[in-house]
XYZ file of N, CA and C in Angstrom:
771
model
N 31.363 0.580 1.131
C 32.394 1.623 1.795
C 33.296 1.234 2.461
N 34.439 1.186 2.248
C 35.354 0.146 3.251
C 36.439 1.381 4.371
N 37.188 0.725 4.698
C 37.998 2.023 5.353
C 39.034 2.800 4.711
N 38.838 2.316 3.122
C 39.650 3.753 2.474
C 38.339 5.130 2.457
N 37.641 4.295 2.168
C 36.437 5.296 1.866
C 36.198 6.524 3.419
N 36.339 5.973 3.987
C 35.844 6.419 5.517
C 37.068 7.033 6.027
N 38.409 7.034 5.532
C 39.417 7.702 5.623
C 39.494 8.768 4.865
N 39.243 8.604 3.559
C 39.860 9.818 2.483
C 38.539 10.469 1.624
N 37.217 9.680 1.925
C 36.310 10.361 0.816
C 34.924 10.635 1.584
N 35.245 10.624 2.844
C 33.594 11.142 3.235
C 33.505 12.689 3.773
N 32.368 13.190 3.264
C 32.492 14.546 3.421
C 33.424 15.322 3.543
N 33.558 16.368 4.001
C 34.494 17.578 3.890
C 35.681 16.956 4.371
N 35.334 15.829 5.530
C 36.657 15.488 5.713
C 37.465 16.663 7.057
N 38.578 16.508 7.197
C 38.956 17.489 8.700
C 39.985 18.895 7.685
N 40.035 18.632 6.958
C 40.399 19.761 6.205
C 39.517 20.783 6.265
N 38.117 20.458 6.198
C 36.947 21.536 6.323
C 36.593 22.134 8.139
N 37.590 21.448 8.844
C 37.695 22.408 9.997
C 37.250 21.408 11.282
N 36.797 20.748 11.415
C 35.947 19.742 12.539
C 35.230 18.842 12.642
N 35.814 17.617 12.076
C 35.482 16.556 12.339
C 34.785 16.096 10.680
N 34.046 15.085 10.499
C 33.741 14.390 9.298
C 32.153 14.296 9.262
N 31.692 14.692 7.646
C 30.294 15.353 7.978
C 30.064 14.246 6.697
N 28.997 13.703 6.400
C 28.510 13.314 5.502
C 27.711 14.297 4.236
N 28.118 14.438 3.424
C 26.837 14.978 1.759
C 25.871 14.315 1.884
N 24.500 14.718 2.380
C 23.364 14.020 1.672
C 23.034 13.648 0.422
N 23.947 14.468 -0.869
C 23.776 13.785 -2.138
C 24.552 12.704 -2.274
N 25.909 12.544 -1.642
C 26.344 11.251 -1.634
C 25.634 9.924 -1.073
N 24.967 10.430 0.348
C 24.232 9.082 0.695
C 22.756 8.724 0.079
N 22.213 9.735 -0.971
C 21.310 9.414 -2.100
C 21.994 8.580 -3.024
N 23.010 8.709 -2.844
C 23.406 7.509 -4.150
C 23.917 6.427 -4.142
N 24.135 5.728 -2.735
C 24.677 5.014 -2.186
C 23.840 3.446 -2.985
N 22.348 3.642 -2.141
C 21.467 2.558 -2.707
C 21.434 1.941 -4.069
N 20.870 2.974 -5.043
C 20.823 2.598 -6.654
C 22.581 2.327 -6.716
N 23.418 2.689 -6.310
C 24.954 1.766 -6.878
C 25.029 1.009 -6.565
N 24.584 0.478 -5.029
C 24.815 -0.848 -4.971
C 23.983 -2.178 -5.304
N 22.682 -1.492 -5.766
C 21.909 -2.177 -6.499
C 22.487 -2.385 -7.900
N 22.797 -1.333 -8.485
C 23.647 -1.605 -9.744
C 24.781 -2.626 -9.817
N 25.151 -2.213 -8.858
C 26.859 -3.313 -8.432
C 26.189 -4.235 -8.191
N 25.131 -5.455 -7.513
C 24.553 -6.508 -7.366
C 24.285 -7.143 -8.846
N 23.663 -5.882 -9.726
C 22.655 -6.344 -11.182
C 24.249 -6.713 -12.080
N 24.886 -6.371 -12.168
C 26.538 -6.585 -12.641
C 27.220 -7.778 -12.378
N 27.203 -7.910 -10.903
C 27.824 -8.721 -10.471
C 27.249 -10.021 -10.590
N 25.534 -10.122 -10.599
C 24.852 -11.145 -11.061
C 24.882 -11.517 -12.498
N 25.121 -10.531 -13.572
C 25.116 -10.426 -14.939
C 26.476 -11.191 -15.248
N 27.436 -10.908 -14.838
C 28.567 -11.516 -15.047
C 29.324 -12.996 -14.706
N 28.340 -12.928 -13.488
C 28.413 -14.952 -12.880
C 27.629 -15.382 -13.566
N 26.837 -14.897 -14.122
C 25.835 -15.816 -15.064
C 26.596 -16.199 -16.665
N 27.208 -14.954 -16.605
C 27.563 -14.980 -18.078
C 29.058 -15.915 -18.274
N 29.458 -16.066 -16.910
C 30.771 -17.732 -16.269
C 32.045 -16.997 -16.245
N 32.019 -15.678 -15.592
C 33.305 -14.747 -15.380
C 34.255 -16.026 -14.558
N 33.465 -16.696 -13.787
C 34.443 -17.784 -13.052
C 34.660 -18.892 -13.537
N 34.022 -19.382 -14.698
C 33.814 -20.714 -15.446
C 35.404 -20.730 -16.108
N 35.954 -22.151 -16.842
C 37.089 -22.374 -17.528
C 36.529 -21.166 -19.263
N 35.770 -21.443 -19.447
C 35.126 -21.025 -20.741
C 34.968 -19.463 -20.730
N 35.024 -18.645 -19.648
C 34.825 -17.298 -19.455
C 35.902 -16.618 -19.720
N 37.439 -17.110 -20.138
C 38.388 -16.407 -20.362
C 38.141 -15.110 -21.254
N 37.992 -15.376 -22.195
C 37.570 -13.838 -22.786
C 36.516 -13.080 -22.252
N 35.326 -13.270 -21.502
C 34.975 -12.051 -20.804
C 36.070 -11.798 -19.761
N 37.124 -12.519 -18.961
C 37.584 -12.061 -18.156
C 38.796 -11.264 -18.830
N 39.560 -11.558 -19.776
C 39.829 -10.442 -20.371
C 39.508 -9.132 -21.067
N 38.265 -9.455 -20.948
C 37.703 -8.049 -21.818
C 37.283 -7.292 -20.186
N 37.242 -7.459 -19.302
C 36.838 -6.732 -18.026
C 38.346 -6.483 -17.590
N 39.402 -7.066 -17.838
C 40.295 -6.583 -17.505
C 41.155 -5.759 -18.221
N 40.930 -5.467 -19.885
C 41.325 -4.725 -20.202
C 40.888 -3.301 -20.212
N 38.866 -3.126 -20.269
C 38.584 -1.965 -19.704
C 38.815 -1.614 -18.323
N 39.056 -2.363 -17.332
C 39.480 -1.939 -15.950
C 40.782 -1.591 -15.773
N 41.611 -2.364 -16.187
C 43.065 -1.528 -16.104
C 43.764 -0.662 -17.087
N 42.968 -0.938 -18.478
C 43.860 0.057 -19.643
C 42.853 1.107 -19.875
N 41.461 1.347 -19.086
C 40.899 2.685 -19.179
C 39.631 2.997 -17.750
N 39.928 2.333 -17.008
C 39.409 2.581 -15.637
C 40.468 3.217 -14.481
N 41.622 2.304 -14.456
C 42.762 2.575 -13.717
C 43.547 4.010 -14.070
N 44.008 4.131 -15.250
C 44.371 5.438 -15.669
C 43.501 6.635 -15.337
N 42.214 6.612 -15.827
C 41.428 7.862 -15.393
C 40.972 7.716 -14.131
N 41.204 6.713 -13.388
C 41.077 7.068 -11.788
C 42.049 7.753 -11.297
N 43.700 7.490 -11.641
C 44.534 7.850 -11.114
C 44.834 9.398 -11.773
N 44.528 9.539 -12.696
C 44.770 10.748 -13.367
C 43.425 11.875 -12.587
N 42.515 11.516 -11.977
C 40.948 12.184 -11.410
C 41.833 12.526 -9.857
N 42.341 11.538 -9.848
C 42.442 11.361 -7.745
C 44.056 12.359 -7.799
N 44.482 12.111 -8.890
C 45.888 13.337 -8.667
C 45.611 14.895 -9.139
N 44.697 15.416 -10.297
C 44.572 16.598 -10.747
C 43.207 17.180 -10.510
N 42.325 15.989 -9.448
C 41.039 16.849 -9.791
C 40.295 16.051 -8.257
N 41.080 15.963 -7.222
C 40.672 14.996 -5.996
C 39.542 15.628 -5.227
N 39.858 16.980 -4.896
C 38.848 17.493 -4.522
C 37.353 18.286 -5.290
N 37.684 18.097 -6.610
C 36.296 18.137 -7.205
C 35.260 17.246 -8.020
N 36.409 15.804 -8.047
C 35.578 15.042 -8.782
C 35.300 13.810 -8.170
N 35.338 14.050 -6.555
C 35.468 12.437 -6.015
C 34.178 11.000 -6.299
N 33.022 11.951 -6.455
C 31.924 10.984 -6.790
C 32.145 10.513 -8.007
N 33.154 10.834 -9.233
C 33.934 9.720 -10.367
C 34.353 8.938 -9.804
N 35.816 8.902 -8.939
C 36.330 8.142 -8.463
C 35.792 6.838 -7.581
N 34.535 7.500 -6.607
C 34.034 6.887 -6.057
C 33.152 5.808 -6.459
N 32.213 6.207 -7.184
C 31.052 5.650 -8.109
C 31.616 4.863 -9.434
N 32.430 5.143 -10.094
C 32.529 5.015 -11.654
C 34.170 3.996 -11.621
N 35.154 4.894 -11.773
C 36.403 4.241 -11.786
C 36.539 3.331 -10.621
N 36.536 3.415 -9.452
C 36.804 2.539 -8.681
C 36.015 1.540 -8.854
N 34.838 1.777 -8.907
C 33.878 0.485 -9.676
C 34.351 -0.433 -10.894
N 35.100 0.536 -11.688
C 35.837 -0.478 -12.574
C 36.837 -1.463 -12.382
N 37.693 -0.607 -11.788
C 38.872 -1.143 -11.168
C 38.371 -2.672 -10.631
N 37.567 -2.522 -9.795
C 37.073 -3.448 -8.573
C 36.583 -4.790 -9.765
N 36.167 -4.790 -10.493
C 35.271 -5.344 -11.517
C 36.599 -6.209 -12.135
N 38.116 -5.116 -12.724
C 39.016 -5.889 -12.804
C 40.241 -7.042 -12.087
N 39.914 -6.516 -10.859
C 40.423 -7.087 -9.933
C 39.811 -8.651 -9.777
N 38.450 -8.388 -9.890
C 37.540 -9.513 -9.651
C 37.895 -10.472 -10.990
N 37.887 -10.423 -12.121
C 38.408 -10.760 -13.159
C 39.729 -11.469 -13.356
N 40.403 -10.870 -12.480
C 42.157 -11.041 -12.322
C 42.259 -12.349 -11.405
N 41.366 -12.334 -10.388
C 41.793 -13.349 -9.261
C 41.047 -14.318 -9.945
N 39.662 -14.437 -10.774
C 38.862 -14.985 -11.524
C 40.024 -16.139 -12.414
N 40.494 -15.188 -13.503
C 41.901 -15.919 -14.318
C 42.358 -16.816 -13.413
N 42.927 -16.524 -12.258
C 44.120 -17.066 -11.443
C 43.809 -18.479 -11.098
N 42.612 -18.113 -10.697
C 42.252 -19.756 -10.506
C 41.171 -20.326 -11.431
N 41.248 -19.838 -12.137
C 40.001 -20.724 -13.346
C 40.381 -22.027 -13.618
N 42.006 -22.180 -13.963
C 42.376 -23.738 -13.921
C 43.200 -24.790 -12.958
N 42.924 -23.744 -11.523
C 43.444 -24.576 -10.445
C 42.263 -25.317 -9.702
N 42.784 -26.562 -9.137
C 42.027 -27.120 -8.178
C 42.092 -26.567 -6.660
N 43.218 -25.694 -6.370
C 43.483 -25.862 -4.805
C 43.484 -24.039 -4.420
N 42.630 -23.706 -3.686
C 43.000 -22.570 -3.196
C 43.965 -21.536 -3.067
N 45.177 -22.684 -2.143
C 46.509 -22.290 -2.129
C 46.321 -21.470 -0.504
N 48.096 -21.122 -0.340
C 48.060 -20.407 1.473
C 47.190 -19.244 0.997
N 46.951 -18.236 0.306
C 46.588 -17.024 0.119
C 44.568 -17.234 -0.180
N 44.633 -18.291 -1.022
C 43.215 -18.111 -1.226
C 42.429 -18.653 -0.462
N 42.865 -19.931 0.544
C 42.167 -20.531 1.535
C 41.366 -19.578 2.740
N 42.513 -18.440 2.909
C 41.724 -17.187 4.044
C 40.916 -16.301 3.538
N 41.019 -16.178 2.044
C 40.328 -15.380 1.408
C 38.902 -15.769 0.899
N 38.815 -17.272 0.643
C 37.738 -17.547 0.493
C 36.547 -17.932 1.498
N 37.325 -17.701 2.725
C 36.684 -17.803 4.112
C 35.791 -16.421 4.334
N 36.311 -15.084 3.865
C 35.993 -14.023 4.049
C 34.727 -14.110 3.105
N 34.824 -14.812 1.708
C 34.138 -14.568 0.842
C 32.735 -15.758 1.052
N 32.828 -16.554 2.038
C 31.974 -17.091 2.627
C 30.988 -16.546 3.267
N 31.607 -15.549 4.175
C 31.194 -14.680 5.207
C 31.059 -13.136 4.679
N 30.956 -12.787 3.225
C 31.457 -11.453 2.511
C 30.260 -10.577 3.359
N 29.225 -10.862 3.341
C 28.025 -9.621 3.950
C 28.030 -9.330 5.458
N 28.930 -10.365 6.524
C 28.921 -10.391 7.443
C 30.338 -9.416 7.713
N 31.365 -9.316 6.743
C 32.431 -9.027 7.294
C 32.592 -7.570 6.350
N 31.561 -7.304 5.363
C 31.277 -6.054 4.754
C 30.458 -5.018 5.561
N 29.456 -5.325 6.283
C 29.072 -4.753 7.324
C 29.499 -4.538 8.774
N 30.694 -5.683 8.904
C 31.746 -4.969 10.138
C 32.383 -4.331 9.518
N 33.051 -4.655 8.800
C 34.273 -3.542 7.986
C 33.640 -2.234 8.544
N 32.584 -1.929 8.107
C 31.888 -0.368 7.325
C 31.500 0.267 9.165
N 31.367 -0.849 10.232
C 30.932 -0.532 11.170
C 32.125 0.067 12.220
N 33.292 -0.894 11.943
C 34.284 -0.765 12.612
C 34.990 0.534 11.992
N 35.050 1.058 10.999
C 35.919 1.817 10.169
C 35.141 3.139 11.117
N 33.610 3.074 11.081
C 33.161 4.233 11.285
C 33.201 4.770 12.672
N 33.309 3.661 13.577
C 33.938 3.709 14.928
C 35.372 4.575 15.003
N 36.346 4.101 13.961
C 37.837 4.421 14.096
C 37.779 6.065 13.164
N 36.777 6.186 12.723
C 37.475 7.512 11.820
C 36.582 8.710 12.277
N 34.812 8.564 12.201
C 34.441 9.201 12.519
C 34.215 10.156 14.010
N 33.868 11.085 13.784
C 34.010 12.044 15.118
C 32.856 11.647 16.078
N 32.268 11.263 16.088
C 31.261 10.663 17.081
C 31.928 9.516 18.412
N 32.806 9.179 17.590
C 33.621 8.326 18.101
C 34.935 8.557 18.540
N 36.160 7.914 18.030
C 37.472 8.036 17.954
C 37.902 9.057 17.170
N 37.040 9.499 16.033
C 37.557 10.788 15.293
C 38.846 10.626 14.741
N 39.574 9.704 14.328
C 40.768 9.575 13.996
C 40.972 10.638 12.708
N 40.036 10.261 11.529
C 39.952 11.253 10.439
C 40.294 13.017 10.536
N 39.714 13.550 11.603
C 39.911 14.762 11.830
C 40.949 15.262 12.816
N 41.972 13.891 13.476
C 43.173 14.412 14.214
C 44.184 14.285 12.974
N 43.931 14.368 11.869
C 44.984 13.818 10.923
C 45.095 14.745 10.342
N 46.602 15.083 9.609
C 46.529 16.341 8.877
C 46.792 15.669 7.228
N 46.593 16.793 6.482
C 46.972 16.050 4.852
C 48.196 14.856 4.681
N 49.366 15.172 4.880
C 50.165 14.373 5.166
C 50.183 13.053 5.635
N 49.667 12.781 6.824
C 49.141 11.700 7.071
C 48.353 10.625 7.227
N 47.280 11.546 6.733
C 45.932 10.821 6.212
C 46.047 9.231 5.489
N 46.649 9.569 3.950
C 46.944 8.200 3.357
C 47.436 7.007 4.297
N 48.830 7.529 4.854
C 49.700 6.030 5.552
C 48.455 5.889 6.435
N 47.641 6.155 7.729
C 46.963 5.799 8.675
C 45.862 4.876 7.860
N 45.292 5.739 7.008
C 43.957 5.232 6.196
C 44.439 3.317 5.949
N 45.385 3.417 5.224
C 46.372 2.023 4.726
C 46.348 1.238 5.990
N 46.951 1.800 7.039
C 47.574 1.069 7.979
C 46.013 0.485 8.772
N 45.356 1.221 8.852
C 43.588 0.985 9.430
C 43.429 -0.158 8.450
N 43.352 0.130 7.129
C 42.833 -1.017 6.337
C 43.207 -2.533 6.281
N 45.059 -2.350 6.645
C 45.147 -3.762 6.523
C 45.465 -4.620 8.083
N 44.760 -3.487 9.365
C 44.781 -4.215 10.836
C 43.077 -4.651 10.416
N 42.244 -4.120 9.615
C 41.324 -4.155 9.896
C 40.945 -5.767 9.121
N 41.532 -5.809 7.564
C 41.799 -6.697 7.084
C 42.152 -7.748 7.739
N 42.976 -7.886 8.616
C 43.776 -8.879 8.812
C 42.861 -9.286 9.885
N 42.534 -8.547 10.981
C 40.953 -9.269 11.957
C 40.153 -9.880 10.993
N 39.361 -9.328 9.794
C 38.120 -9.989 9.493
C 38.509 -11.287 8.859
N 39.902 -11.446 8.477
C 40.128 -12.918 7.768
C 40.473 -13.791 9.020
N 41.086 -13.287 10.086
C 41.333 -14.055 11.443
C 39.479 -14.793 11.814
N 38.888 -13.528 11.460
C 37.913 -13.985 12.631
C 36.844 -14.997 11.609
N 36.956 -14.625 10.399
C 36.077 -15.526 9.331
C 36.989 -17.013 9.367
N 37.929 -17.251 9.662
C 38.350 -18.539 9.634
C 38.182 -19.273 10.799
N 38.106 -18.585 11.881
C 37.553 -18.917 13.409
C 36.386 -19.318 13.338
N 35.716 -18.420 12.945
C 34.415 -18.799 12.939
C 33.672 -20.280 11.955
N 34.292 -19.874 10.848
C 33.961 -21.675 10.223
C 33.979 -22.516 10.716
N 34.988 -22.632 11.518
C 35.356 -23.900 12.001
C 34.572 -24.047 12.829
N 33.704 -23.756 13.010
C 32.269 -24.126 14.203
C 31.169 -24.058 13.595
N 30.948 -23.026 12.901
C 29.456 -22.804 12.077
C 29.979 -22.631 10.239
N 28.673 -23.009 9.732
C 28.608 -23.581 8.285
C 28.358 -22.187 7.661
N 27.850 -20.990 7.969
C 27.842 -19.982 7.613
C 28.296 -18.816 8.665
N 28.148 -17.357 7.892
C 28.197 -16.150 8.805
C 27.099 -16.266 9.597
N 26.800 -15.268 10.463
C 25.871 -14.724 11.473
C 24.536 -14.316 10.749
N 25.090 -12.970 9.383
C 24.308 -12.254 9.198
C 24.005 -13.442 7.638
N 24.900 -13.752 7.325
C 24.690 -15.119 5.930
C 23.415 -15.747 6.697
N 23.275 -16.189 7.336
C 21.977 -17.175 8.646
C 20.877 -16.319 8.739
N 21.022 -15.087 8.969
C 19.778 -14.454 8.906
C 19.141 -14.033 7.864
N 20.094 -13.919 6.828
C 19.651 -14.027 5.225
C 18.953 -15.040 4.892
N 19.731 -16.288 5.049
C 19.429 -17.191 4.751
C 17.832 -18.089 5.386
N 17.979 -17.443 6.833
C 16.396 -17.924 7.636
C 15.399 -17.093 7.161
N 15.949 -15.622 6.834
C 14.642 -15.229 6.187
C 14.114 -15.148 4.491
N 15.274 -15.794 4.098
C 14.591 -16.342 2.453
C 14.108 -17.813 2.628
N 14.218 -18.713 3.189
C 13.655 -19.929 3.326
C 12.228 -19.865 4.332
N 12.174 -18.426 5.333
C 10.810 -17.848 5.531
C 9.916 -17.440 4.510
N 10.558 -16.862 3.354
C 9.799 -16.399 2.378
C 9.237 -17.646 1.545
N 10.117 -18.702 1.031
C 9.790 -19.499 0.535
C 8.692 -20.646 1.168
N 8.880 -20.540 2.377
C 7.721 -21.865 3.083
C 6.447 -21.052 2.971
N 6.363 -19.346 3.013
C 4.954 -18.840 2.640
C 4.833 -18.963 1.603
N 5.554 -19.216 0.611
C 5.248 -19.208 -1.024
C 4.596 -20.249 -0.782
N 5.088 -21.944 -0.484
C 4.847 -23.313 -0.462
C 3.758 -23.247 0.077
N 3.213 -22.971 1.143
C 1.778 -23.225 2.028
C 0.762 -22.047 1.078
N 1.083 -21.062 0.332
C -0.079 -20.349 -0.089
C -0.012 -21.475 -1.418
N 0.818 -21.517 -2.434
C 0.710 -22.429 -3.215
C -0.139 -23.721 -2.969
N 0.172 -24.863 -1.492
C -0.636 -25.355 -1.687
C -2.079 -25.290 -0.833
N -2.233 -24.489 -0.428
C -3.772 -23.694 -0.318
C -4.323 -23.496 -1.843
N -3.872 -22.910 -2.694
C -4.430 -22.834 -4.206
C -4.730 -24.185 -4.344
N -3.741 -25.196 -4.553
C -3.924 -26.611 -5.353
C -4.852 -27.261 -4.163
N -4.780 -26.833 -3.160
C -5.813 -27.324 -2.561
C -7.568 -27.668 -2.588
N -7.976 -26.194 -3.307
C -8.748 -25.694 -3.779
C -9.532 -26.005 -5.035
N -8.305 -26.474 -5.983
C -8.938 -26.769 -7.819
C -8.096 -28.097 -7.594
N -8.968 -29.068 -8.120
C -8.474 -30.604 -8.677
C -7.368 -30.464 -9.362
N -6.731 -31.551 -9.030
C -5.428 -31.433 -9.975
C -4.754 -30.529 -9.946
N -4.585 -29.273 -9.450
C -4.103 -28.123 -9.075
C -2.462 -28.159 -8.033
N -2.368 -29.707 -7.419
C -1.388 -29.672 -6.650
C -0.151 -29.514 -7.513
N 0.152 -30.244 -8.711
C 0.843 -30.273 -9.373
C 1.496 -29.157 -9.780
N 0.472 -28.450 -10.249
C 0.523 -26.913 -11.373
C 1.173 -25.996 -10.105
N 0.690 -26.032 -8.824
C 1.361 -25.314 -7.615
C 2.826 -25.486 -7.801
N 2.880 -27.265 -7.602
C 4.506 -27.003 -7.119
C 5.207 -26.301 -8.168
N 4.859 -26.643 -9.392
C 5.320 -26.008 -10.700
C 5.750 -24.688 -10.672
N 4.857 -23.788 -10.439
C 4.832 -22.617 -9.894
C 5.563 -21.824 -9.109
N 5.450 -22.857 -8.007
C 6.385 -22.703 -6.829
C 7.978 -23.024 -7.245
N 8.163 -23.885 -7.885
C 9.718 -24.128 -8.967
C 9.677 -22.912 -9.546
N 9.106 -22.575 -10.434
C 9.263 -21.481 -11.182
C 9.596 -20.138 -10.303
N 9.556 -19.869 -9.199
C 9.437 -18.819 -8.704
C 10.803 -18.658 -8.103
N 11.298 -20.107 -7.569
C 12.099 -20.275 -6.600
C 13.540 -21.010 -7.122
N 13.001 -21.749 -8.165
C 14.328 -22.347 -9.105
C 14.364 -23.406 -8.577
N 15.107 -24.287 -9.467
C 15.745 -25.752 -8.803
C 17.056 -25.538 -8.467
N 17.543 -24.605 -8.724
C 19.238 -24.615 -8.754
C 19.640 -23.728 -8.130
N 21.377 -23.050 -7.981
C 21.694 -22.045 -7.622
C 21.686 -22.257 -6.026
N 21.356 -20.960 -5.680
C 20.962 -20.788 -4.097
C 19.762 -21.086 -3.352
N 18.447 -21.342 -4.464
C 17.467 -22.243 -3.755
C 17.514 -23.354 -3.933
N 18.469 -24.122 -4.075
C 18.417 -25.437 -4.083
C 19.548 -25.982 -2.974
N 19.104 -27.733 -3.010
C 19.964 -28.675 -1.734
C 19.248 -28.068 -0.820
N 20.276 -27.693 1.016
C 20.042 -27.667 1.814
C 19.179 -26.620 2.196
N 18.956 -25.550 1.293
C 18.827 -24.258 1.687
C 17.197 -24.528 2.406
N 16.589 -25.168 1.909
C 14.674 -25.681 2.212
C 15.228 -26.879 2.908
N 16.084 -27.655 3.630
C 16.154 -28.614 4.481
C 15.134 -28.923 5.333
N 14.662 -27.858 5.695
C 13.423 -28.431 7.079
C 14.156 -27.034 8.481
N 13.150 -27.045 9.291
C 13.531 -26.095 9.974
C 14.435 -26.280 11.060
N 15.349 -27.792 10.984
C 16.319 -27.901 11.952
C 17.557 -27.113 11.106
N 17.364 -27.156 10.122
C 18.581 -26.118 9.205
C 18.646 -24.686 8.894
N 17.420 -24.210 10.225
C 17.370 -23.104 10.366
C 18.709 -22.329 11.178
N 19.108 -22.607 12.164
C 20.165 -22.527 12.659
C 21.565 -22.474 12.691
N 22.303 -21.905 12.753
C 23.893 -22.162 12.057
C 24.150 -23.416 12.585
N 24.876 -24.019 11.620
C 25.407 -25.519 11.728
C 26.522 -26.065 12.465
N 26.929 -26.497 13.230
C 27.934 -26.512 14.283
C 28.401 -27.857 13.514
N 29.611 -27.560 13.010
C 30.668 -28.031 12.565
C 31.435 -29.283 13.088
N 31.384 -30.673 12.300
C 32.172 -31.288 13.132
C 33.644 -31.398 12.860
N 34.236 -32.212 14.043
C 35.612 -32.334 14.220
C 36.119 -32.512 12.604
N 35.809 -33.716 11.834
C 36.483 -34.403 11.152
C 36.090 -33.348 9.817
N 35.101 -32.584 9.382
C 35.115 -31.264 8.608
C 36.380 -30.452 8.655
């Protein structure tokens, strides 16, 4: 949920007469919605949406998103905005988002350089979780009535305009922050904490397997194989992720990098 969600789709909004209030039933759907997005994203990633041979998947995704999802999204927003915000937020917006992902993947599928647009956006991608949390925090401070309460001060006519202004300013800030941070560190602060916790769990599992291996003759090889089965030999579990305690802190980049 970003600046647009905070400005447009939170609770009853300023039209209800006094500040912004979240509806509990919306909050209760955020977690399963997020988990669902994660699973779908993981599936299309493994299906090769970013690979050269994934052109058919990208084409189908864009067709569904822009041919079906986008028209429905706009129709609902124009003709039934007050009664079907859940549809636009959880269904049609999600479909359009995957279509945009497929479009970006198609644009860069046969390119070897990110370019002047892709380079700053790639920095945000490397700090995606940090930027996501920070965007929500800053948008909440700007729009909610417990802070600046911008949403409660705007009328219907100016709400969309100011929401877009805040969105553009927040996006520019997060892009600049990401590029500046990654000049000095290998990953974002939240990504570092996530990596630290993941490797901590990996070390715990490793020690557990080693203890089991020590109790049974010839069990060390089986324990190592089981450990690799749990954590994998490729992807995010490979390479420098388990490089040792020295890599648990943010890695300072050298000037040559």
